[in-house]
Amino acid sequence: MPIDPSAEAALLAAAMRSLSRHVTVLSELGTLFADAGHELYLVGGSVRDAVLERDVTDLDFTTDARPDAIQRIVRRWGDGMWDTGIAFGTIGIAKGEYRLEITTFRADSYDQVSRNPTVEFGDRLEDDLIRRDFKVNAMAVRVTPEGVGEFHDPQDGLVDAAARRLDTPSPPEVSFGDDPLRMLRAARFVSQLEFEVAPRVREAMERMAPELGRITAERVAAELDKLLAGADPIAGVDLMVQTGLGAVVLPEIGDMRMAIDEHHQHKDVYQHSLTVLRQAIDLEDPREAPDLVLRWAALLHDIGKPATRRHEPDGGVSFHHHEVVGAKMTRKRLRALKYSKQMVDDVSQLVYLHLRFHGYGDGRWTDSAVRRYVTDAGPLLSRLHKLVRADCTTRNQRRAARLQANYDDLEHRIAELAAKEDLARVRPDLDGNEIMKILDIPAGPLVGQAWTFLKELRLDRGPLEHDEAVHALKKWWNARA
């Protein structure tokens, strides 16, 4: 269906407004390539985002110039240059605040087995655009000495942009067969752009989901992070699960659809987890970048429930120790996706701790319990606060208000204790050197045991006077003999 002329004009005007902010760098590059006798086009996500009036943060170009010619053209112009993608025709350039990529026209072919492309350089813009993942990413704008020139849209990407729809330039079976990661990228764009997938694209995703298993963990993880960092990750996750992609890359998420929660107040734990993710995002500071640690923890916090579900004699359902099982499952999944050790540790620790607050009751925790809560959370405490609050999804307004009031009280008590003692770094009142001197022992395991005893004592009783700590240490030492 052709786009309404007024809508087309509005989108093109939006693109020109967005690109005008980059006119200096565009005109400089346009002049360099024109003087060298080559064509240059802004392409892909750069044009799509300009059309949608999103921030254009990356400038990607395509050209008929071969990689060695690109290097010659921009060598003196750029502040820096890298050629890590030169095998695929891509040259990277740093220029002031910009990080640019310029790629030779591509006309790749795929063997449909390894899914690795046979890199072939092309000579026509149209051949380059048709091999791209989605029509909205197959638009281009010519770059000229004046800045921007004519708009090229042979695949009707503007039509899809106006309809907020994702469709493929070639049949989706061909596109996804060339690169199965494009199916996961569709879910990512649903999150980032708040688009819907075309029916034929969804049908192809459902049929071809197992093909995603051919993609490396690193590429999958990069797409999942972008999906979770998007404007509507709930829609992206749900598309991934409903089409079967989730069963390949995050099977634990879809498995939660089978576990009714213990309060019988949600359709299933899966829907509850999506709600928690949405509420956690609402608690983020909008001035800061999306918090991927918090978002991953919110999505995964209950993945241990299916494995721990028990039907009780009274007809209820329990999930005892699901936080312990869930933390282990989280660690295993994130390791399989090749996340950093820090990311694995942080997300799994939040999953492990997310239920701890429910033992707080109506403020019945001792100061010792509050200290342990803060110490176990460590630098994750602010995220734990958000996760616990987001985990309240009950429709019972009275119960929800009581939970939030209890957590307000816990945060108040944490602040009170922090004003009296350094909760951020709870350490023994005696250091290792003092322990060795007092007990007259050399460095070794015994010093570590004594240090641990004093740390536990510090958590239980708070800061001790020096003489009190020495007395407690000697008493512990004599008792072990």
Tab-separated table of N, CA and C in Angstrom, residues 57-113:
chain	number	residue	atom	x	y	z
A	57	THR	N	22.853	8.794	16.488
A	57	THR	CA	24.113	8.742	17.237
A	57	THR	C	25.233	8.079	16.442
A	58	ASP	N	24.877	7.230	15.491
A	58	ASP	CA	25.880	6.556	14.664
A	58	ASP	C	25.647	6.941	13.208
A	59	LEU	N	26.717	7.256	12.521
A	59	LEU	CA	26.626	7.575	11.104
A	59	LEU	C	27.300	6.461	10.313
A	60	ASP	N	26.488	5.732	9.549
A	60	ASP	CA	26.985	4.627	8.737
A	60	ASP	C	26.814	4.978	7.262
A	61	PHE	N	27.846	4.691	6.497
A	61	PHE	CA	27.856	5.060	5.088
A	61	PHE	C	28.132	3.841	4.218
A	62	THR	N	27.714	3.940	2.968
A	62	THR	CA	28.089	2.946	1.972
A	62	THR	C	28.556	3.677	0.724
A	63	THR	N	29.425	3.028	-0.037
A	63	THR	CA	30.066	3.692	-1.165
A	63	THR	C	30.460	2.672	-2.230
A	64	ASP	N	30.649	3.163	-3.443
A	64	ASP	CA	31.170	2.278	-4.481
A	64	ASP	C	32.681	2.139	-4.394
A	65	ALA	N	33.331	2.956	-3.571
A	65	ALA	CA	34.786	2.876	-3.408
A	65	ALA	C	35.166	1.596	-2.682
A	66	ARG	N	36.243	0.954	-3.115
A	66	ARG	CA	36.737	-0.237	-2.443
A	66	ARG	C	37.482	0.175	-1.165
A	67	PRO	N	37.671	-0.779	-0.237
A	67	PRO	CA	38.262	-0.422	1.069
A	67	PRO	C	39.583	0.331	0.982
A	68	ASP	N	40.471	-0.083	0.063
A	68	ASP	CA	41.754	0.630	-0.017
A	68	ASP	C	41.563	2.059	-0.482
A	69	ALA	N	40.570	2.280	-1.348
A	69	ALA	CA	40.289	3.644	-1.802
A	69	ALA	C	39.685	4.473	-0.672
A	70	ILE	N	38.814	3.862	0.127
A	70	ILE	CA	38.234	4.570	1.275
A	70	ILE	C	39.350	5.046	2.196
A	71	GLN	N	40.313	4.176	2.463
A	71	GLN	CA	41.417	4.545	3.346
A	71	GLN	C	42.193	5.734	2.790
A	72	ARG	N	42.450	5.716	1.500
A	72	ARG	CA	43.193	6.831	0.892
A	72	ARG	C	42.400	8.133	0.996
A	73	ILE	N	41.092	8.047	0.798
A	73	ILE	CA	40.261	9.256	0.779
A	73	ILE	C	40.188	9.915	2.156
A	74	VAL	N	40.061	9.122	3.218
A	74	VAL	CA	39.799	9.687	4.549
A	74	VAL	C	41.035	9.760	5.441
A	75	ARG	N	42.175	9.249	4.971
A	75	ARG	CA	43.348	9.143	5.848
A	75	ARG	C	43.736	10.480	6.468
A	76	ARG	N	43.804	11.507	5.689
A	76	ARG	CA	44.243	12.812	6.214
A	76	ARG	C	43.102	13.574	6.876
A	77	TRP	N	41.878	13.206	6.556
A	77	TRP	CA	40.713	13.916	7.105
A	77	TRP	C	40.389	13.461	8.526
A	78	GLY	N	40.448	12.182	8.781
A	78	GLY	CA	40.051	11.645	10.072
A	78	GLY	C	41.094	11.850	11.153
A	79	ASP	N	40.631	11.810	12.402
A	79	ASP	CA	41.558	11.888	13.535
A	79	ASP	C	42.169	10.514	13.827
A	80	GLY	N	41.503	9.488	13.375
A	80	GLY	CA	41.988	8.134	13.581
A	80	GLY	C	41.249	7.205	12.645
A	81	MET	N	41.828	6.035	12.389
A	81	MET	CA	41.207	5.103	11.469
A	81	MET	C	41.520	3.682	11.913
A	82	TRP	N	40.550	2.765	11.754
A	82	TRP	CA	40.790	1.353	12.069
A	82	TRP	C	40.197	0.491	10.965
A	83	ASP	N	40.822	-0.669	10.781
A	83	ASP	CA	40.418	-1.522	9.661
A	83	ASP	C	40.064	-2.933	10.118
A	84	THR	N	39.562	-3.060	11.360
A	84	THR	CA	39.219	-4.392	11.865
A	84	THR	C	38.114	-5.052	11.034
A	85	GLY	N	37.313	-4.261	10.337
A	85	GLY	CA	36.240	-4.830	9.520
A	85	GLY	C	36.557	-4.815	8.031
A	86	ILE	N	37.831	-4.648	7.697
A	86	ILE	CA	38.175	-4.466	6.287
A	86	ILE	C	37.857	-5.695	5.454
A	87	ALA	N	37.893	-6.876	6.055
A	87	ALA	CA	37.559	-8.097	5.310
A	87	ALA	C	36.120	-8.066	4.823
A	88	PHE	N	35.281	-7.300	5.516
A	88	PHE	CA	33.885	-7.151	5.117
A	88	PHE	C	33.636	-5.813	4.423
A	89	GLY	N	34.723	-5.133	4.080
A	89	GLY	CA	34.596	-3.882	3.345
A	89	GLY	C	34.387	-2.661	4.188
A	90	THR	N	34.598	-2.755	5.507
A	90	THR	CA	34.279	-1.650	6.419
A	90	THR	C	35.548	-0.983	6.949
A	91	ILE	N	35.577	0.330	6.874
A	91	ILE	CA	36.653	1.137	7.446
A	91	ILE	C	36.033	2.045	8.511
A	92	GLY	N	36.627	2.079	9.701
A	92	GLY	CA	36.156	2.940	10.775
A	92	GLY	C	36.979	4.204	10.861
A	93	ILE	N	36.317	5.302	11.140
A	93	ILE	CA	37.010	6.595	11.230
A	93	ILE	C	36.543	7.346	12.463
A	94	ALA	N	37.476	7.924	13.180
A	94	ALA	CA	37.165	8.842	14.271
A	94	ALA	C	37.350	10.260	13.756
A	95	LYS	N	36.369	11.117	14.027
A	95	LYS	CA	36.458	12.512	13.634
A	95	LYS	C	35.772	13.342	14.707
A	96	GLY	N	36.559	13.999	15.555
A	96	GLY	CA	35.977	14.744	16.656
A	96	GLY	C	35.158	13.809	17.532
A	97	GLU	N	33.894	14.160	17.758
A	97	GLU	CA	33.014	13.340	18.586
A	97	GLU	C	32.395	12.183	17.819
A	98	TYR	N	32.637	12.112	16.521
A	98	TYR	CA	31.992	11.099	15.679
A	98	TYR	C	32.837	9.823	15.593
A	99	ARG	N	32.140	8.705	15.521
A	99	ARG	CA	32.732	7.410	15.181
A	99	ARG	C	31.953	6.914	13.966
A	100	LEU	N	32.584	6.914	12.824
A	100	LEU	CA	31.908	6.644	11.566
A	100	LEU	C	32.353	5.299	11.004
A	101	GLU	N	31.484	4.681	10.233
A	101	GLU	CA	31.853	3.480	9.493
A	101	GLU	C	31.449	3.657	8.044
A	102	ILE	N	32.376	3.369	7.143
A	102	ILE	CA	32.109	3.460	5.706
A	102	ILE	C	32.370	2.082	5.108
A	103	THR	N	31.371	1.538	4.413
A	103	THR	CA	31.450	0.180	3.884
A	103	THR	C	31.218	0.182	2.380
A	104	THR	N	32.028	-0.568	1.687
A	104	THR	CA	31.839	-0.730	0.248
A	104	THR	C	30.505	-1.436	-0.034
A	105	PHE	N	29.835	-1.013	-1.123
A	105	PHE	CA	28.610	-1.712	-1.534
A	105	PHE	C	28.837	-3.216	-1.441
A	106	ARG	N	27.827	-3.911	-0.905
A	106	ARG	CA	27.950	-5.365	-0.760
A	106	ARG	C	26.920	-6.074	-1.630
A	107	ALA	N	27.299	-7.245	-2.123
A	107	ALA	CA	26.385	-8.106	-2.867
A	107	ALA	C	26.680	-9.543	-2.448
A	108	ASP	N	26.667	-9.766	-1.127
A	108	ASP	CA	27.093	-11.044	-0.572
A	108	ASP	C	26.189	-12.199	-1.000
A	109	SER	N	26.756	-13.385	-0.934
A	109	SER	CA	25.969	-14.608	-1.074
A	109	SER	C	26.233	-15.464	0.148
A	110	TYR	N	25.250	-16.288	0.526
A	110	TYR	CA	25.355	-17.147	1.703
A	110	TYR	C	25.241	-18.600	1.274
A	111	ASP	N	25.959	-19.485	1.997
A	111	ASP	CA	25.917	-20.895	1.610
A	111	ASP	C	24.752	-21.643	2.242
A	112	GLN	N	23.965	-20.964	3.110
A	112	GLN	CA	22.772	-21.549	3.734
A	112	GLN	C	23.096	-22.734	4.639
A	113	VAL	N	24.364	-22.985	4.910
A	113	VAL	CA	24.743	-24.070	5.816
A	113	VAL	C	25.478	-23.489	7.016
